[in-house]
Tab-separated table of C-alpha atoms and ligand atoms in Angstrom:
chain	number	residue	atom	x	y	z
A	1	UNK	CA	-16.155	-41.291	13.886
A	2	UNK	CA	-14.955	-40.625	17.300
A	3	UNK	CA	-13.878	-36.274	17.817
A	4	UNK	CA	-9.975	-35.493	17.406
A	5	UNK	CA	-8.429	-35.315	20.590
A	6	UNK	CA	-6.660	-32.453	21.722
A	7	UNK	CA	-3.511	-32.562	23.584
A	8	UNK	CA	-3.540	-30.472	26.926
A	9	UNK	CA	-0.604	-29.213	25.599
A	10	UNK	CA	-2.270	-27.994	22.703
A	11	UNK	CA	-5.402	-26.540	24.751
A	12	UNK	CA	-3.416	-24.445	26.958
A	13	UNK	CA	-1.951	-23.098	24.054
A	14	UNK	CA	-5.041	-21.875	22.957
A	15	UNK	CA	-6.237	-20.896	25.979
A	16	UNK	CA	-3.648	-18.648	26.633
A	17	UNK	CA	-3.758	-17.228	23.205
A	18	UNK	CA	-7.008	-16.381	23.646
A	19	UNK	CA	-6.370	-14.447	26.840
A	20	UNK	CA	-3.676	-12.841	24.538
A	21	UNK	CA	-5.827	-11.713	22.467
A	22	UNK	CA	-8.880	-10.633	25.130
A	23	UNK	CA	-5.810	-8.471	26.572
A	24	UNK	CA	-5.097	-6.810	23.386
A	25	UNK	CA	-8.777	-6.252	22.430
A	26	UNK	CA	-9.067	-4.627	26.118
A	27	UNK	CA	-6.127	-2.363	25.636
A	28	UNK	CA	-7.098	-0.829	22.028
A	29	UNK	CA	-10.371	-0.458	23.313
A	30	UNK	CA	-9.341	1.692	25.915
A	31	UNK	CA	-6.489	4.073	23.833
A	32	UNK	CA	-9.894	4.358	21.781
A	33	UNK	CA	-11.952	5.562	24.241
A	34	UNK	CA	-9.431	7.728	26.135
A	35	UNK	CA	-8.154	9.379	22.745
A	36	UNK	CA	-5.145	7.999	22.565
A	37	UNK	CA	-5.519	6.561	19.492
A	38	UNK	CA	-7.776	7.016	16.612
A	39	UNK	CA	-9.907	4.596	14.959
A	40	UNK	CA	-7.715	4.486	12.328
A	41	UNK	CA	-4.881	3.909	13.730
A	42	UNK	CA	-6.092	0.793	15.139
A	43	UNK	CA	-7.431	-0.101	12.166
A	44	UNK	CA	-4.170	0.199	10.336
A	45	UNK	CA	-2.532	-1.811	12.971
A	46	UNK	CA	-1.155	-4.862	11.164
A	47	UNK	CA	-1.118	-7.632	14.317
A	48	UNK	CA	-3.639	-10.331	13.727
A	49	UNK	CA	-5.354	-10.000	17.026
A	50	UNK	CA	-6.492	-6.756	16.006
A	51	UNK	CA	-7.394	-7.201	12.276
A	52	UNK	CA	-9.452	-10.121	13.766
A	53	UNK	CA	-11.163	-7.500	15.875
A	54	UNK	CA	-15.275	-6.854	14.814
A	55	UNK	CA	-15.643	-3.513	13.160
A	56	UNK	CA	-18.703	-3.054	15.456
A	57	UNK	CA	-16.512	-3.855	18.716
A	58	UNK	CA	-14.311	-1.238	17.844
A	59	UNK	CA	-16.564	1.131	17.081
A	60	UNK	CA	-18.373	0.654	19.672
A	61	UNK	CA	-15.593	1.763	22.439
A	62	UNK	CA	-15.190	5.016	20.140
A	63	UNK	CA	-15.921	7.741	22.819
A	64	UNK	CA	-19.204	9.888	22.774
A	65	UNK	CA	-20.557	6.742	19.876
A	66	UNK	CA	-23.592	5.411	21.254
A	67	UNK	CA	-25.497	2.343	19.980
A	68	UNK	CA	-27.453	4.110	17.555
A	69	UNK	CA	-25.130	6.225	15.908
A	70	UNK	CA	-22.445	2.922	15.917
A	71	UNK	CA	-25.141	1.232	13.884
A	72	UNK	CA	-26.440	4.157	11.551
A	73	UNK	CA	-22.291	4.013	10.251
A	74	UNK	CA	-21.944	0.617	9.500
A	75	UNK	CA	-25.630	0.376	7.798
A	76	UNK	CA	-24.608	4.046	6.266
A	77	UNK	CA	-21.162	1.714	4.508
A	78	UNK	CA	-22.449	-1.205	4.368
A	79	UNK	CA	-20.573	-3.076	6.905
A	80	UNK	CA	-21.692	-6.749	8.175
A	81	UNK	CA	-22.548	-7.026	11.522
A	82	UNK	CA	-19.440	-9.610	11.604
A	83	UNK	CA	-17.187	-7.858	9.660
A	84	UNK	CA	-13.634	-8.114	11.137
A	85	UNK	CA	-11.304	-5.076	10.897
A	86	UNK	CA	-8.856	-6.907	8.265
A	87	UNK	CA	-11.769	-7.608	6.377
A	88	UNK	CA	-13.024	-4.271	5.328
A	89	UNK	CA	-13.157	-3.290	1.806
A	90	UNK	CA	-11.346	0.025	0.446
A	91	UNK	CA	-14.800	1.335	-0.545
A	92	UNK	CA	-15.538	0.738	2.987
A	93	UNK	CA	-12.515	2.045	4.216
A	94	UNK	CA	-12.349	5.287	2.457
A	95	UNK	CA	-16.129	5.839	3.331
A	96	UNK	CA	-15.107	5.397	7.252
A	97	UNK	CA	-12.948	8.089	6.227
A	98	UNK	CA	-15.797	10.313	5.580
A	99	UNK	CA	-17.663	10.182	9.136
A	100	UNK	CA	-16.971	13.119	11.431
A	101	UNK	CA	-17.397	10.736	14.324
A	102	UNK	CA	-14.229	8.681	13.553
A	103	UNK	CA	-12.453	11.917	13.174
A	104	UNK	CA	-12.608	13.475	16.552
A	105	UNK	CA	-8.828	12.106	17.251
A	106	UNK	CA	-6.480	13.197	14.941
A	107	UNK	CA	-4.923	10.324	12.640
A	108	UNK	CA	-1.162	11.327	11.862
A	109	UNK	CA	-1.480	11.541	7.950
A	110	UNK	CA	0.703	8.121	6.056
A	111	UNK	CA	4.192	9.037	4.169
A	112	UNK	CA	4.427	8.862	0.565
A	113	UNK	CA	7.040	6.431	-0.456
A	114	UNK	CA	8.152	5.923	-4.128
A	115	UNK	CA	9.992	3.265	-4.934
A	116	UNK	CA	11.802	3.047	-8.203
A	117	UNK	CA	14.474	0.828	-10.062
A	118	UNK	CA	15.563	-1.032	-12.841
A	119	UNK	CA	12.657	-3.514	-14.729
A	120	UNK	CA	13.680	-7.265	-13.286
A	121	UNK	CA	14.727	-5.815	-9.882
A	122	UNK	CA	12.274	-7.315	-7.955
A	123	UNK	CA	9.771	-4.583	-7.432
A	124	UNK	CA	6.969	-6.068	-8.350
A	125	UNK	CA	7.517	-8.702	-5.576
A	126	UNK	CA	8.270	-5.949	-2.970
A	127	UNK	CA	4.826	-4.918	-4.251
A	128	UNK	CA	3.036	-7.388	-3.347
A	129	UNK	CA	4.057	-8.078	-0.291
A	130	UNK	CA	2.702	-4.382	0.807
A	131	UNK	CA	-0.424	-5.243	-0.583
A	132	UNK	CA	-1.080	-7.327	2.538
A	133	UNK	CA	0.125	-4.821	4.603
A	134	UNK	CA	-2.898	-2.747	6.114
A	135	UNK	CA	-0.422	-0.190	7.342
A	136	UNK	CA	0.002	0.887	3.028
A	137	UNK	CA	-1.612	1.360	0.184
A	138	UNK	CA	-0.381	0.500	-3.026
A	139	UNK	CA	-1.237	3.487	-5.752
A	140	UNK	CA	-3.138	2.112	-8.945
A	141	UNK	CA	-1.296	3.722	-12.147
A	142	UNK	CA	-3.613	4.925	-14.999
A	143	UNK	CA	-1.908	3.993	-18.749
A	144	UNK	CA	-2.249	3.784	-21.984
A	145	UNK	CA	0.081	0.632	-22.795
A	146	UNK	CA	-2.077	-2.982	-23.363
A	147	UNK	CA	-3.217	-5.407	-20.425
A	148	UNK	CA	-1.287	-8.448	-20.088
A	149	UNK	CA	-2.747	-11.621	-19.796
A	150	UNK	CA	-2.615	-11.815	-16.433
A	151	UNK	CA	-3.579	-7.778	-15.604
A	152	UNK	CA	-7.006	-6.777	-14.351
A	153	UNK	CA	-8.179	-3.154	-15.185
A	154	UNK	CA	-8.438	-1.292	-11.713
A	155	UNK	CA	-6.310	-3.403	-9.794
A	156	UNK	CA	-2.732	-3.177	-11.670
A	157	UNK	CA	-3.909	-0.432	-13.820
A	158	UNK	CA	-6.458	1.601	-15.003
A	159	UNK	CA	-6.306	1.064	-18.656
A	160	UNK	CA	-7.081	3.912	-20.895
A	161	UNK	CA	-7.129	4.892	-24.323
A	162	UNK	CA	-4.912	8.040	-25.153
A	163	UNK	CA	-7.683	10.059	-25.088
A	164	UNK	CA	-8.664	9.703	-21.961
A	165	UNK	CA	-5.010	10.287	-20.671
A	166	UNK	CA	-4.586	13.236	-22.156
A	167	UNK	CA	-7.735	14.802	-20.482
A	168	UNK	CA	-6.945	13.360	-17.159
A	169	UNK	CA	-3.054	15.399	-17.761
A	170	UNK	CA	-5.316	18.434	-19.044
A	171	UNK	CA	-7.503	18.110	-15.623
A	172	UNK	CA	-4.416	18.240	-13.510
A	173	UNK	CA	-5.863	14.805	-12.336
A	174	UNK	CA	-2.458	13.261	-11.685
A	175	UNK	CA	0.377	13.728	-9.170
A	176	UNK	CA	2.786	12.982	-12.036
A	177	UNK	CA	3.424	11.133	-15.052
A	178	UNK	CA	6.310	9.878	-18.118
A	179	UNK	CA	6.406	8.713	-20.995
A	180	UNK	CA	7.879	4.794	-20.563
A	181	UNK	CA	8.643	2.720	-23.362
A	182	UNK	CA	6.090	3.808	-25.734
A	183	UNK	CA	3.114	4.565	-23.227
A	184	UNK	CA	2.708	6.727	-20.855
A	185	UNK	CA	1.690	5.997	-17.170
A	186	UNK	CA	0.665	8.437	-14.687
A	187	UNK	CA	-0.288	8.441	-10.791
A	188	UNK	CA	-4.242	9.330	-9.932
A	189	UNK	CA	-4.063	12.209	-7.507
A	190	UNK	CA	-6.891	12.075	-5.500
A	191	UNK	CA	-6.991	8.671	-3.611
A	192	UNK	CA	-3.661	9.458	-2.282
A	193	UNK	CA	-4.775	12.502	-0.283
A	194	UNK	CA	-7.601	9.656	0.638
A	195	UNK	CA	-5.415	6.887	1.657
A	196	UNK	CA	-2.987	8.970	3.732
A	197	UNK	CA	-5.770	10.656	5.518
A	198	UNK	CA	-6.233	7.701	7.171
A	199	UNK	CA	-3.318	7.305	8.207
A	200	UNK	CA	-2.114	4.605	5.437
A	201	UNK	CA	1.258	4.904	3.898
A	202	UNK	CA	1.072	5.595	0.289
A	203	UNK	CA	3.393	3.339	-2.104
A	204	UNK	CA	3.947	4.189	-5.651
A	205	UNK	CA	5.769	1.951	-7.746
A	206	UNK	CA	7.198	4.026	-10.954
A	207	UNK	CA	9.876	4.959	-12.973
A	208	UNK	CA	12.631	7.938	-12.485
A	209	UNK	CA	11.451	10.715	-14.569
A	210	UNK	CA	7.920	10.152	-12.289
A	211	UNK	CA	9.518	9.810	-9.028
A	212	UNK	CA	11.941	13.142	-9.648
A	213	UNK	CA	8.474	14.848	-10.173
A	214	UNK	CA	6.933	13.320	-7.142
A	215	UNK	CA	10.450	14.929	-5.025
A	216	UNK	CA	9.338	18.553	-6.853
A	217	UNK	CA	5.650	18.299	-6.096
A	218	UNK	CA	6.410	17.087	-2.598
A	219	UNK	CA	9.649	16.990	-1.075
A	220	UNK	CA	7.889	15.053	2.129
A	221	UNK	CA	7.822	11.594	0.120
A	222	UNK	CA	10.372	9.656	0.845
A	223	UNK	CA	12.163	8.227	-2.384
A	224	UNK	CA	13.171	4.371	-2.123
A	225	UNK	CA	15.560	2.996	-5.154
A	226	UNK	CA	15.664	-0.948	-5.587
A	227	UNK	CA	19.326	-1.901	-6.902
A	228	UNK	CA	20.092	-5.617	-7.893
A	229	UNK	CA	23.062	-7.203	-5.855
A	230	UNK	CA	25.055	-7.000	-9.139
A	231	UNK	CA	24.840	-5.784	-12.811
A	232	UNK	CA	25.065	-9.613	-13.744
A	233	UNK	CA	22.646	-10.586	-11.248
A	234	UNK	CA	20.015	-8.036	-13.267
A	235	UNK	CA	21.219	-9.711	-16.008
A	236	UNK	CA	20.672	-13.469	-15.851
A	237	UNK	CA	17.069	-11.909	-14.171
A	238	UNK	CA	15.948	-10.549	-17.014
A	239	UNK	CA	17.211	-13.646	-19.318
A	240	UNK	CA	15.298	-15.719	-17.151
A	241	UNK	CA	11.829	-13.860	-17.673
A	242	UNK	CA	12.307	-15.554	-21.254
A	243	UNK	CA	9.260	-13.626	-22.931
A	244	UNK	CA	11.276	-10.842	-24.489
A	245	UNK	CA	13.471	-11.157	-28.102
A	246	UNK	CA	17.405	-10.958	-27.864
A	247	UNK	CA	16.853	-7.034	-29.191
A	248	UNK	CA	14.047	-6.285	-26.276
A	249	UNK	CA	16.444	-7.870	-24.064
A	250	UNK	CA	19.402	-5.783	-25.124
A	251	UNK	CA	16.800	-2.482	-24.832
A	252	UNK	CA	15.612	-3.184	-21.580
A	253	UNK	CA	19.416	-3.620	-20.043
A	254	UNK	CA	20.551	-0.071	-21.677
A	255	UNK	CA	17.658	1.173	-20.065
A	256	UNK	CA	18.368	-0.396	-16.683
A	257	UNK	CA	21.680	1.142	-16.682
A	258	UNK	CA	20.460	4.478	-17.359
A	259	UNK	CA	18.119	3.992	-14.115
A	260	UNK	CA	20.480	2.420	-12.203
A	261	UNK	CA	22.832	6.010	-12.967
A	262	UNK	CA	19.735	7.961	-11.191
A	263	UNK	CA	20.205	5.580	-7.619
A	264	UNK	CA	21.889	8.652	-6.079
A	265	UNK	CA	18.973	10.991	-6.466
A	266	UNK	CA	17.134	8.592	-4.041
A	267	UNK	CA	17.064	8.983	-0.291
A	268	UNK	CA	18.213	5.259	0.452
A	269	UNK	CA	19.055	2.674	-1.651
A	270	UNK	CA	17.902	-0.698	-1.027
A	271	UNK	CA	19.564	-3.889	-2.291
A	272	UNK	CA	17.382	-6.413	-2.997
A	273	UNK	CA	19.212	-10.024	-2.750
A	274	UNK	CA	16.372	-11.236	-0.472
A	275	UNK	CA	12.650	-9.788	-0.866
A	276	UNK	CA	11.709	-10.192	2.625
A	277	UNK	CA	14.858	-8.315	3.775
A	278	UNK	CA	13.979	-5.400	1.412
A	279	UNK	CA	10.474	-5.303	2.538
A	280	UNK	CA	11.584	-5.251	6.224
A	281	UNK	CA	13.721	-2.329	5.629
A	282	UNK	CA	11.441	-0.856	3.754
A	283	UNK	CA	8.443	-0.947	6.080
A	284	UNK	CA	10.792	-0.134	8.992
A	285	UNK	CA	12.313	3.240	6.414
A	286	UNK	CA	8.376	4.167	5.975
A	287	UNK	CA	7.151	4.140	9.548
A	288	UNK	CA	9.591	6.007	11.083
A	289	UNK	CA	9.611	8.873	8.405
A	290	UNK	CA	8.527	12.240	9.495
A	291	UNK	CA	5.946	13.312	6.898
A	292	UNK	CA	6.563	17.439	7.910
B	301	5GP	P1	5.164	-1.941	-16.834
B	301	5GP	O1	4.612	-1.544	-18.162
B	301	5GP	O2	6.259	-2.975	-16.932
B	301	5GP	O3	4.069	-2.341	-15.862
B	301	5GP	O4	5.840	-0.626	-16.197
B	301	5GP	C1	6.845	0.024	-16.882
B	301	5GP	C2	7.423	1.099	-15.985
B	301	5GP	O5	6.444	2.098	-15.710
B	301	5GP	C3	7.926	0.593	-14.631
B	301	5GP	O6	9.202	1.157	-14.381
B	301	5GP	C4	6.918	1.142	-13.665
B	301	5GP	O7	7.504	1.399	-12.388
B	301	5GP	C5	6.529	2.446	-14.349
B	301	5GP	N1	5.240	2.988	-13.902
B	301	5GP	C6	4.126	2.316	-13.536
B	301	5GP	N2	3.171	3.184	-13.174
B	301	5GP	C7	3.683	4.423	-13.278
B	301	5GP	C8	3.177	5.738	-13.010
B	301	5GP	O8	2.061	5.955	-12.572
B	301	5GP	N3	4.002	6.769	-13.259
B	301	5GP	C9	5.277	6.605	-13.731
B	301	5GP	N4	6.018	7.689	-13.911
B	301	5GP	N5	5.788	5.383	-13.976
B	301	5GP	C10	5.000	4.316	-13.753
């Protein structure tokens, strides 16, 4: 079978891309080396040319990082010679976090953003879409309510029994937690401190009574509430999930109201009639916050 050919429309394309991208490699390396930048902050640098970056390129131009101490870190985390920056793992990324070497430059500590809002509003959408955003990190909850069929334990909770809860509240081990419908739900304190070090904007997704703890605990976090573009519009949301009974249904909307009554608490209000829209403003709301 005779090779596809490629336009020279299409190769110069790529050419020039690639000298894009040789620019851009050329130009972090050198805020790196000159201090200007942190390793972290590169890393959390969401443009593709950089998250396609080798881990051992960029550590590499870290100043005063020789050969030998460049390869002693990614054997000490177990990084792949060919790893690529948007390819690290979080154990891998919280253990960078850990070498004195990468911590010469100062990384400006993430913001804590909470984001709260009625159930059906979207924000598990909003969620997502921050996931693959290596600028944040989205907080794992700990609680004590069931898995769904479609929840993994350490990845949209940490499931525990009761018992466990209640010596994780008596350890002081969370940054808050409520009581919600029956279970109770708390937010892990530790890997925040983690994830911000690094620079990475902290998200939590959780209800009111949380988030007004979150404001007392730390009134640096910036407090996000997700409205629906109309009561009716919640409405017809939450008939269309279709898994709940009329009375679960008729719950869950007298408890939307009641958050919906708590929007002016929050520092901004976001309406969500289109998710990328709320996610731009949202990103935009958390990168220009002032965390002190
Ligand atoms: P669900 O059970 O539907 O996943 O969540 C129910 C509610 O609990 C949602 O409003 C969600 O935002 C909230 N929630 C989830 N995790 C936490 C947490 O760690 N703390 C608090 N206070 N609320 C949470």
């Amino acid at each position: 079978m005779a090779p596809p050919t490629i336009s020279p429309e299409v190769r110069a394309k790529a050419v020039a891309n690639a000298a894009a991208s040789r620019k851009v490699r050329a130009e972090v390396k050198e805020k790196l080396s000159s201090g200007k930048l942190s390793f972290f902050e590169i890393l959390n640098n969401p443009t593709p040319a950089i998250q396609r970056m080798r881990v051992k390129e960029l550590l590499a131009a870290v100043s005063g990082l020789g050969p030998t101490r460049c390869e002693a870190i990614m054997v000490r985390n177990g990084i792949s010679p060919s790893r690529r920056l948007g390819g690290l793992g979080r154990h891998q990324l919280l253990a960078l976090g850990k070498e004195s070497a990468l911590l010469k430059v100062q990384t400006p500590p993430g913001s804590l953003i909470v984001m709260s809002g009625p159930g059906g509003v979207g924000k598990s959408t909003i969620t997502s879409a921050l996931r693959n955003d290596p600028r944040f990190w989205v907080s794992v909850s700990a609680t004590t309510r069931a898995p769904r069929a479609s929840e993994s334990n350490g990845i949209d909770y940490f499931f525990l029994s009761e018992q466990k809860f209640a010596q994780m509240v008596a350890g002081g081990e969370f940054l808050e937690w409520a009581e919600f419908a029956g279970a109770r739900y708390g937010t892990p304190k530790h890997p925040i401190q983690e994830w911000r070090a690094i620079g990475k904007h902290v998200l939590l997704e959780i209800e009111i009574e949380g988030a007004r703890q979150v404001r007392s605990v730390d009134p640096s976090a910036l407090l996000i509430f997700i409205a629906p573009p109309s009561w009716e519009e919640l409405q017809s949301r939450l008939a269309a999930r279709g898994s709940d009974s009329a009375e679960r249904q008729a719950a869950r909307l007298a408890l939307g109201a009641a958050e919906m009554a708590a929007a002016t608490e929050f520092d901004h209000t976001l309406v969500n009639s289109q998710v990328e829209d709320v996610v731009a403003q949202l990103v935009a709301l958390a990168t220009s916050h002032k965390v002190n």
